[in-house]
Amino acid sequence: MPQPAVRTRFAPSPTGYLHVGGARTALFNYLYAKTCGGKFILRIEDTDQARSTEESYHQVLDSMRWLGMSWDEGPELENQGPYGPYRQSERREIYDRYASDLVTQKKAFRCFCTQEELEKKKAQREAMGLPPVYDGKCRNLSDDEIQTKLDSGLSYAIRFRTHDTTNEVVVQDMVQGNVRFDTSLIGDFIIVKSDGFPSYNYAVVVDDHEMQITHVIRGVGHLSNTPRQIMIYNAFGWAEPAWAHVSEIVGSDHKKLSKRHGATAITAFRELGYPASAFINYMALLGWSTPDGEEYKSVAELEKIFDVSRCNKSPSMFDVFDLSKTENAELSGLSAVELEPYLFAKSKMNWLSNRHIRALDEEQFITDILPFVKEVGVVPENEVHAKDERLRSVLLSLRVYLDYYMQIRRYLPDFYTSFDPGKTWNDAAMEWVKHELFLSLAKEFLRLIQTKGNEEITQDDYKEYMNTAGKTIGAKGKNLFMNLRVAATGRTEGLELPVYLVLLGKERVIERLTRTIETAEKL
RNA sequence: GUCCCCUUCGUCUAGCGGUUAGGACUCGGGAUUUUCAUUCCCGCAACAGGGGUUCGAUUCCCCUAGGGGACGCCA
């Protein structure tokens, strides 16, 4: 008998931006569906009227799209899928229908208690050291009593009648193993709120059933809700899906991701210029490991090898910030530029991201980085173009240095703006500026370059001039090359010098050497 | 308060009764690159603590400590 096709879903509530925790849950669902050749469904859980916003809904979808986690069924698709609508707010009649079935079968009941009343009772029970469960006041109202209350226009919620039949529920979980729960500790919980909207534990069951979800992959925070959901499955006589509760992600302070870690919005990392594939790769490694131990993986490969049952139970840290810098900092709401200084430069994410950037197809790399080039603002507008040969060469030469695209702003001005030698020189550079042969080498190098007249100068030409200057002045090795490097670039580090000089262009090389000589002579 | 889950190098993790406890990032050292980065070697670094079970526990059980989650008309 063939296994039914795997169907997973990600079910965010649109009450804020998509953050790393949610995105990773989405990713696990997405990857698991891909690996199994199944379907990935996106469902919006917007039953909280007070907190759900349209803006958040768009942000979440936007982040999903950027990450490339395309859904097979869900909102904003030409063909949304056979089990829609995929926004819970549009599925009211479905929940109503099933809820009245439950009420008719006495598996659920109307509760007329007011919120104030319930809060008071809860406080009392807590004071007495009792578990804060519903006391069952409306549990056994007679039909007449109910009708009277209904007639007088009292509003009501619908509660599920728990622990009538069993007193233990076992959650069989692909990650957590078998977890037992005592249902006597679970009170009759609300399935339909007095505003008529379904509550989470109820809507999620109805939808997962209706949408034929086979595997529920979500954060372990939902584990203790699962017995309630299983009770509902049982009440309807429906088969449970397979459960997989994956570990939570914590911040650098070992606390669960929260507002304090506002910088964990997915959009922040897009703005910083991490390739989506790198971010995916990094997130996949949080709580999961590849079977072969290799950590650098393309998305295509992850889509072939992901298996939820390899997930571990312990929480993992989203460790991309420098703890010493973030200690007293409020990271939420910062722009990418403001956020960048707080990043830990040598994080595993940066390492992975650098590898992803270097593995990119050339055209893709240029396309991806161009918006960031434009943002830097130093490249003349008519040259910010994928076809511009010089820009291409500069970008392609620099790519090995980049962990994320926004870093291009550190390097680009060097190629596109005139420089002030006095300011560029740091301590290391000054060591060479003061070198006894610095000026004579710079002058001789400049003279040789100028002999070329209007002709282009190639890398080989530069190499020749460097060697010639060395012989004429009597310098070689480090003394030759470092002096010339500092003379032409103002820095002690950077690209291979002939490559760099060709990228710079003859005019700028001459200008720089000239200014360097002027400045050095005044010292 | 009650219930549930978690705890392996600083970090991400492998491990599923017998391993010199493995890998990756970071860090330190070296080689290559007449610079930096890359690349390549080498090294530092961990089973939270205490009891059991067992010939033998990182692994199984119990307790303690620490962390997280749930007990909502939030999801």
XYZ file of C-alpha atoms (C1' of nucleotides) in Angstrom:
598
model
C 0.000 0.000 0.000
C 1.530 3.319 -1.030
C 2.151 5.919 1.647
C 0.018 9.014 1.240
C 2.049 11.883 -0.170
C 3.707 13.974 2.492
C 2.050 17.324 3.115
C 3.614 19.809 5.517
C 2.583 23.321 6.348
C 3.901 26.500 7.853
C 1.195 28.396 9.700
C 2.407 31.799 10.858
C 0.213 34.302 12.597
C 0.630 37.722 11.013
C 1.378 39.622 14.183
C 4.865 40.919 13.401
C 7.780 40.301 11.120
C 9.023 36.839 10.287
C 11.970 36.139 12.537
C 14.643 33.505 12.610
C 12.676 31.096 14.784
C 9.623 31.119 12.559
C 11.676 31.043 9.404
C 13.526 27.980 10.570
C 10.257 26.213 11.350
C 9.072 27.127 7.878
C 12.345 25.866 6.453
C 12.108 22.479 8.143
C 8.590 22.049 6.813
C 9.644 23.169 3.373
C 12.720 20.974 3.225
C 10.945 17.942 4.591
C 8.226 18.237 1.961
C 10.880 18.581 -0.747
C 12.918 15.640 0.458
C 9.817 13.457 0.535
C 8.550 14.694 -2.789
C 5.499 16.095 -1.037
C 3.703 19.408 -0.839
C 4.425 22.452 1.293
C 1.415 24.491 2.328
C 1.303 28.025 3.677
C -1.604 28.875 5.921
C -2.192 32.167 7.660
C -3.461 31.896 11.216
C -5.099 35.267 11.626
C -7.783 34.463 14.147
C -6.502 36.982 16.639
C -8.421 40.018 15.519
C -6.592 42.333 17.858
C -3.048 41.482 16.854
C -3.178 40.360 13.233
C -2.290 43.034 10.712
C -2.312 43.218 6.961
C 1.150 44.783 7.034
C 2.559 41.854 8.920
C 0.894 39.443 6.524
C 2.703 41.068 3.604
C 5.993 41.126 5.472
C 5.792 37.449 6.275
C 5.008 36.482 2.696
C 7.720 38.805 1.461
C 10.314 37.148 3.700
C 9.183 33.704 2.627
C 9.604 34.662 -0.989
C 13.038 36.149 -0.428
C 14.162 32.941 1.231
C 12.878 31.064 -1.768
C 10.530 28.883 0.235
C 7.803 28.756 -2.342
C 4.573 27.138 -1.238
C 2.593 24.693 -3.324
C -0.691 25.712 -1.787
C -1.590 28.889 -0.010
C -2.410 32.542 -0.439
C -1.434 34.715 -3.384
C -1.024 31.839 -5.760
C -2.700 31.738 -9.126
C -4.090 28.386 -8.149
C -4.254 28.466 -4.378
C -4.981 24.794 -3.998
C -7.898 22.469 -3.368
C -8.311 23.035 0.370
C -8.615 26.796 0.549
C -9.151 29.392 1.618
C -5.732 29.460 3.284
C -6.382 32.308 5.664
C -8.187 31.209 8.786
C -10.203 34.395 8.951
C -11.881 33.243 5.735
C -12.673 29.795 7.012
C -15.172 30.728 9.695
C -18.057 28.620 8.397
C -15.912 25.493 8.400
C -15.032 25.939 12.057
C -18.646 26.788 12.915
C -19.916 23.665 11.232
C -17.552 21.341 13.065
C -18.060 23.163 16.345
C -21.815 22.741 16.252
C -21.314 19.061 15.506
C -19.264 18.825 18.658
C -21.857 20.727 20.674
C -24.655 18.507 19.340
C -22.694 15.438 20.330
C -22.116 16.959 23.777
C -18.374 16.810 23.184
C -18.303 20.545 23.562
C -20.519 22.993 25.389
C -21.402 26.641 25.543
C -19.765 28.586 28.343
C -21.409 31.793 29.494
C -18.810 32.751 32.077
C -17.447 36.257 31.763
C -13.751 36.963 31.489
C -13.750 38.799 34.808
C -15.376 35.852 36.509
C -12.816 33.454 35.056
C -9.840 35.588 35.958
C -11.040 35.848 39.503
C -11.467 32.109 39.842
C -8.100 31.474 38.305
C -6.438 33.798 40.798
C -8.232 32.021 43.642
C -7.149 28.595 42.479
C -3.580 29.775 42.098
C -3.655 31.189 45.609
C -4.766 27.803 46.879
C -2.014 26.099 44.967
C -4.377 24.357 42.606
C -3.759 24.034 38.894
C -5.436 26.938 37.111
C -7.934 24.916 35.141
C -11.516 25.740 34.270
C -13.868 24.748 37.089
C -16.563 23.319 34.814
C -19.320 25.713 35.838
C -21.124 25.618 32.475
C -20.197 22.031 31.769
C -23.506 20.488 32.679
C -26.034 23.212 32.038
C -29.444 21.837 31.143
C -30.974 22.577 27.768
C -33.466 24.882 29.457
C -30.789 26.822 31.254
C -28.869 27.221 28.047
C -31.920 28.394 26.170
C -32.721 30.932 28.841
C -29.229 32.404 28.696
C -29.297 32.398 24.917
C -32.643 34.174 24.898
C -31.386 36.848 27.240
C -28.639 37.575 24.720
C -25.647 36.475 26.781
C -22.535 35.932 24.722
C -20.744 32.646 25.049
C -17.651 30.739 24.101
C -17.528 27.075 23.215
C -15.422 24.799 25.335
C -14.192 21.332 24.562
C -15.161 18.710 27.117
C -11.920 17.049 28.211
C -10.985 13.880 30.065
C -14.351 12.221 29.767
C -12.928 9.039 28.396
C -9.188 8.802 28.853
C -6.812 10.211 31.398
C -3.605 9.883 29.480
C -2.590 11.074 26.050
C 0.671 10.006 24.456
C 2.224 12.247 21.876
C 4.261 10.118 19.535
C 6.822 12.552 18.286
C 9.447 12.088 15.588
C 11.861 14.299 17.502
C 10.795 14.143 21.131
C 9.911 10.465 21.304
C 6.811 9.370 23.220
C 5.699 12.017 25.657
C 2.923 11.245 28.118
C 0.442 13.779 29.434
C -2.088 13.481 32.222
C -5.334 14.886 30.855
C -6.809 15.497 34.288
C -4.522 18.498 34.330
C -6.148 19.867 31.237
C -9.315 21.833 31.783
C -12.172 22.240 29.341
C -10.509 24.626 26.947
C -12.071 27.121 24.601
C -12.413 26.153 20.974
C -14.558 29.038 19.811
C -14.064 32.462 21.320
C -16.972 34.720 22.173
C -16.149 36.811 19.141
C -16.993 33.749 17.102
C -13.412 33.137 15.992
C -11.910 29.722 16.577
C -9.083 29.408 19.069
C -5.695 28.125 18.004
C -5.924 24.592 19.347
C -9.185 24.008 17.557
C -8.602 25.777 14.259
C -5.242 24.121 13.806
C -6.810 20.675 14.085
C -9.689 21.393 11.739
C -7.355 22.922 9.181
C -4.660 20.305 9.390
C -7.321 17.681 8.904
C -9.127 19.489 6.104
C -5.848 20.246 4.366
C -4.702 16.648 4.705
C -1.538 17.604 6.540
C 0.518 14.481 7.182
C 3.376 15.944 9.226
C 3.130 18.752 11.730
C 6.585 20.250 12.230
C 6.695 23.131 14.698
C 8.542 24.531 17.701
C 8.672 22.465 20.870
C 6.672 25.198 22.565
C 3.662 23.574 20.994
C 4.311 20.191 22.513
C 2.171 20.808 25.551
C -0.690 21.940 23.322
C -0.569 18.722 21.417
C -2.582 16.602 23.891
C -5.466 19.051 23.509
C -5.252 18.737 19.785
C -5.099 14.971 19.965
C -8.258 14.992 22.057
C -9.978 16.930 19.311
C -8.740 14.523 16.650
C -10.169 11.711 18.734
C -13.476 13.469 19.282
C -13.924 13.753 15.523
C -12.572 10.292 14.889
C -9.841 11.683 12.692
C -6.357 10.240 12.304
C -3.568 12.265 13.856
C -0.772 13.595 11.691
C 2.815 12.671 12.520
C 4.226 15.088 15.070
C 7.677 16.613 15.032
C 8.441 19.208 17.687
C 11.792 20.776 17.003
C 13.951 22.642 19.475
C 13.684 26.365 20.001
C 16.307 28.855 18.916
C 17.818 31.125 21.541
C 19.748 34.361 21.271
C 23.353 35.022 22.256
C 22.174 35.510 25.847
C 20.728 31.980 25.970
C 17.220 33.381 26.179
C 14.498 32.534 23.739
C 14.396 34.885 20.782
C 12.267 37.842 21.689
C 11.802 41.546 21.194
C 15.181 42.050 22.746
C 16.549 40.330 19.713
C 14.576 42.459 17.326
C 17.466 42.206 14.940
C 16.451 38.664 14.141
C 13.912 39.851 11.585
C 14.595 38.068 8.349
C 14.435 41.361 6.483
C 17.444 42.642 8.419
C 19.610 39.952 6.896
C 18.319 40.585 3.435
C 19.183 44.246 3.866
C 22.651 43.333 5.054
C 23.062 41.431 1.839
C 23.324 37.840 2.908
C 22.401 35.575 0.017
C 19.178 33.761 0.827
C 20.905 30.451 0.176
C 23.505 31.194 2.857
C 20.855 32.127 5.355
C 18.942 28.952 4.568
C 22.104 26.917 4.948
C 22.823 28.467 8.340
C 19.278 28.052 9.641
C 19.180 24.430 8.545
C 22.137 23.763 10.817
C 20.329 25.051 13.884
C 19.004 21.934 15.548
C 19.676 19.690 12.612
C 22.830 18.200 11.155
C 23.677 16.782 7.784
C 24.184 13.020 7.623
C 27.658 13.391 6.128
C 28.812 16.086 8.543
C 29.499 18.573 5.754
C 28.020 21.893 6.716
C 28.270 23.882 3.541
C 25.281 22.858 1.451
C 23.364 24.321 -1.437
C 19.613 24.653 -1.073
C 19.172 22.087 -3.832
C 21.151 19.582 -1.820
C 19.312 20.360 1.403
C 16.091 19.668 -0.467
C 17.338 16.139 -1.074
C 18.782 15.195 2.305
C 16.692 16.851 4.997
C 15.126 14.563 7.558
C 13.270 15.858 10.624
C 14.039 12.788 12.635
C 17.702 13.884 12.646
C 16.739 16.996 14.592
C 17.999 17.232 18.144
C 16.004 18.240 21.171
C 18.269 20.832 22.713
C 17.919 24.520 21.965
C 20.429 26.095 19.617
C 21.845 29.567 19.642
C 21.458 32.035 16.831
C 24.994 33.207 17.224
C 25.786 35.928 14.736
C 26.227 38.920 17.003
C 29.225 39.970 19.031
C 28.074 39.413 22.591
C 30.468 41.980 24.043
C 28.983 44.672 21.829
C 25.334 43.743 22.176
C 25.282 43.518 25.948
C 23.603 46.824 26.563
C 22.419 47.478 23.066
C 18.858 47.541 21.806
C 19.066 45.945 18.405
C 15.467 46.057 17.358
C 14.480 48.609 14.814
C 18.000 49.285 13.623
C 18.726 49.748 9.950
C 21.160 47.397 8.268
C 23.917 50.017 8.415
C 23.324 50.563 12.117
C 23.136 46.859 12.790
C 26.320 45.892 10.986
C 28.759 46.932 13.730
C 27.111 44.486 16.108
C 27.689 41.480 13.887
C 30.377 39.042 14.867
C 32.660 39.299 11.839
C 33.908 35.731 12.099
C 30.599 34.006 12.709
C 29.831 30.697 11.105
C 27.100 32.388 9.173
C 29.614 34.779 7.640
C 31.908 31.926 6.789
C 29.079 30.043 5.121
C 27.853 33.145 3.388
C 31.289 33.900 1.949
C 31.361 30.427 0.487
C 27.903 30.840 -0.997
C 28.839 34.152 -2.544
C 31.976 32.706 -4.074
C 30.071 29.744 -5.453
C 27.534 31.924 -7.191
C 27.334 32.023 -10.925
C 28.990 35.279 -12.125
C 25.838 36.775 -13.570
C 23.865 35.929 -10.483
C 26.492 37.506 -8.286
C 26.483 40.726 -10.298
C 22.699 40.870 -10.330
C 22.473 40.267 -6.587
C 25.082 42.790 -5.570
C 24.088 45.609 -7.901
C 21.430 47.123 -5.607
C 24.063 47.330 -2.876
C 26.510 48.990 -5.265
C 23.893 51.553 -6.093
C 23.267 52.113 -2.401
C 26.926 52.913 -1.745
C 26.569 55.785 -4.139
C 30.169 56.241 -5.240
C 29.882 54.612 -8.632
C 28.675 57.006 -11.340
C 25.066 56.225 -12.111
C 25.686 55.366 -15.745
C 28.248 52.769 -14.651
C 26.004 50.972 -12.164
C 25.128 48.407 -14.714
C 25.626 44.665 -15.059
C 27.298 45.238 -18.412
C 29.849 47.788 -17.236
C 33.178 46.053 -17.749
C 35.138 47.936 -15.142
C 32.483 47.553 -12.479
C 32.210 43.866 -13.271
C 35.946 43.375 -12.939
C 36.095 45.311 -9.697
C 33.173 43.379 -8.216
C 34.434 40.001 -9.340
C 37.901 40.686 -7.920
C 36.446 41.787 -4.619
C 34.012 38.970 -4.192
C 36.402 36.701 -2.310
C 36.450 39.310 0.458
C 32.695 39.514 0.910
C 30.632 37.787 3.582
C 27.546 39.780 2.661
C 26.927 42.288 -0.071
C 26.741 45.358 2.091
C 30.441 44.930 2.810
C 31.070 46.197 -0.686
C 30.831 49.684 0.737
C 34.148 49.179 2.462
C 35.945 48.525 -0.787
C 34.147 50.388 -3.521
C 35.096 53.968 -2.659
C 38.724 53.015 -3.089
C 38.110 52.401 -6.775
C 35.812 55.295 -7.484
C 36.871 58.266 -5.408
C 40.094 60.239 -5.250
C 42.070 59.559 -2.149
C 43.810 61.626 0.455
C 47.093 59.857 1.206
C 47.581 61.542 4.557
C 44.297 60.202 5.813
C 44.557 56.774 4.260
C 47.890 55.969 5.809
C 47.657 54.029 9.018
C 50.542 53.041 11.266
C 51.483 50.077 9.131
C 51.457 52.198 5.983
C 53.536 54.926 7.642
C 56.304 52.436 8.263
C 56.721 52.199 4.500
C 56.143 55.860 3.780
C 59.135 56.581 5.981
C 61.223 53.988 4.200
C 64.391 55.440 2.688
C 63.520 54.214 -0.796
C 59.811 55.081 -0.694
C 59.971 58.367 -2.551
C 62.507 57.365 -5.137
C 60.586 54.195 -5.957
C 57.308 56.053 -6.207
C 58.839 58.646 -8.500
C 60.520 56.120 -10.741
C 57.350 54.014 -10.946
C 55.345 57.092 -11.872
C 57.882 58.103 -14.503
C 57.749 54.670 -16.132
C 53.965 54.694 -16.210
C 53.947 58.073 -17.860
C 56.222 56.855 -20.653
C 53.243 54.881 -21.927
C 51.544 58.062 -23.070
C 47.915 57.510 -23.900
C 48.138 53.758 -24.330
C 46.397 51.337 -21.984
C 48.606 49.721 -19.391
C 48.271 45.994 -18.823
C 49.065 43.885 -15.798
C 52.219 42.724 -17.515
C 53.254 46.331 -18.127
C 52.847 47.094 -14.450
C 54.870 44.053 -13.509
C 57.620 45.184 -15.831
C 57.623 48.724 -14.441
C 57.792 47.380 -10.932
C 60.789 45.264 -11.745
C 62.487 48.031 -13.718
C 61.957 50.535 -10.948
C 63.348 48.026 -8.510
C 66.516 47.573 -10.494
C 67.011 51.267 -11.095
C 66.547 52.240 -7.466
C 68.129 49.132 -6.020
C 65.220 47.547 -4.200
C 63.804 44.070 -4.325
C 61.494 41.683 -2.556
C 59.360 43.126 0.173
C 61.158 46.471 0.061
C 60.193 46.869 -3.545
C 56.666 45.561 -3.523
C 55.429 46.981 -0.258
C 56.805 50.419 -1.026
C 55.048 50.455 -4.354
C 51.851 49.051 -2.861
C 51.683 51.782 -0.264
C 52.697 54.423 -2.792
C 49.918 53.472 -5.184
C 47.173 52.372 -2.793
C 47.961 53.986 0.531
C 47.472 50.613 2.215
C 49.529 47.627 3.198
C 46.887 45.104 2.211
C 44.666 44.414 -0.747
C 44.408 42.744 -4.101
C 47.410 41.634 -6.079
C 48.981 44.943 -7.082
C 48.980 44.703 -10.907
C 45.354 43.531 -10.799
C 44.437 46.358 -8.504
C 46.195 48.969 -10.644
C 44.500 47.876 -13.845
C 41.118 48.000 -12.076
C 41.940 51.447 -10.784
C 42.717 52.748 -14.254
C 45.794 54.574 -15.418
C 44.483 58.073 -14.678
C 43.829 57.271 -11.058
C 47.142 55.494 -10.646
C 48.975 58.562 -11.890
C 46.871 60.842 -9.709
C 47.507 58.735 -6.652
C 51.225 58.448 -7.138
C 51.435 62.167 -7.712
C 49.516 63.004 -4.572
C 51.423 60.435 -2.593
C 54.720 61.984 -3.634
C 53.501 65.483 -2.826
C 52.281 64.449 0.597
C 55.308 62.345 1.459
C 57.720 65.094 0.515
C 56.125 67.414 3.035
C 56.671 65.010 5.911
C 2.529 25.944 42.232
C 1.711 21.580 38.706
C 3.110 19.118 34.183
C 6.515 18.505 29.995
C 11.264 19.090 27.609
C 16.487 20.232 27.496
C 22.039 20.216 29.385
C 28.770 17.024 24.775
C 34.732 22.022 23.362
C 33.181 29.507 23.578
C 29.387 28.361 19.325
C 26.835 24.716 15.702
C 26.993 19.628 16.308
C 28.325 13.726 15.697
C 27.547 9.918 19.156
C 22.378 6.030 20.111
C 26.852 0.438 26.465
C 33.177 -0.752 25.004
C 35.588 5.508 20.608
C 42.678 8.164 21.890
C 34.702 11.402 22.646
C 34.732 12.873 15.859
C 33.761 17.211 12.585
C 32.781 22.553 11.574
C 33.205 27.903 13.096
C 36.191 30.869 16.430
C 41.085 31.202 18.659
C 46.725 30.025 18.591
C 50.904 28.283 15.496
C 52.980 27.048 10.695
C 53.189 26.570 5.071
C 51.702 28.917 0.409
C 50.448 33.833 -1.522
C 57.071 38.799 -2.137
C 50.611 42.394 1.282
C 45.560 41.183 3.186
C 42.060 37.632 2.196
C 41.771 32.702 0.140
C 43.871 27.667 0.368
C 46.549 23.823 3.151
C 48.628 21.585 7.572
C 49.198 21.394 13.130
C 47.321 22.686 17.895
C 44.036 24.505 22.274
C 39.257 23.250 23.852
C 33.587 19.420 26.035
C 30.226 14.735 28.172
C 26.356 20.220 34.374
C 26.837 17.641 39.492
C 25.686 13.291 42.525
C 23.869 8.491 43.004
C 22.547 3.856 40.908
C 22.062 -0.480 36.828
C 26.148 -3.022 34.378
C 32.142 -6.594 33.642
C 31.876 -1.610 31.475
C 28.574 4.296 31.173
C 28.668 10.456 27.282
C 24.940 6.691 26.103
C 19.939 3.422 30.478
C 17.339 4.840 35.497
C 16.805 8.251 39.799
C 17.928 12.825 42.391
C 19.962 17.908 42.416
C 21.217 22.360 39.924
C 20.568 25.461 35.730
C 17.679 26.664 31.249
C 13.219 26.535 28.340
C 7.978 25.635 27.502
C 2.796 24.854 28.922
C -1.260 25.463 32.311
C -5.090 32.082 27.867
C -11.747 33.846 24.839
C -2.422 34.425 22.066
C -0.721 31.632 18.261
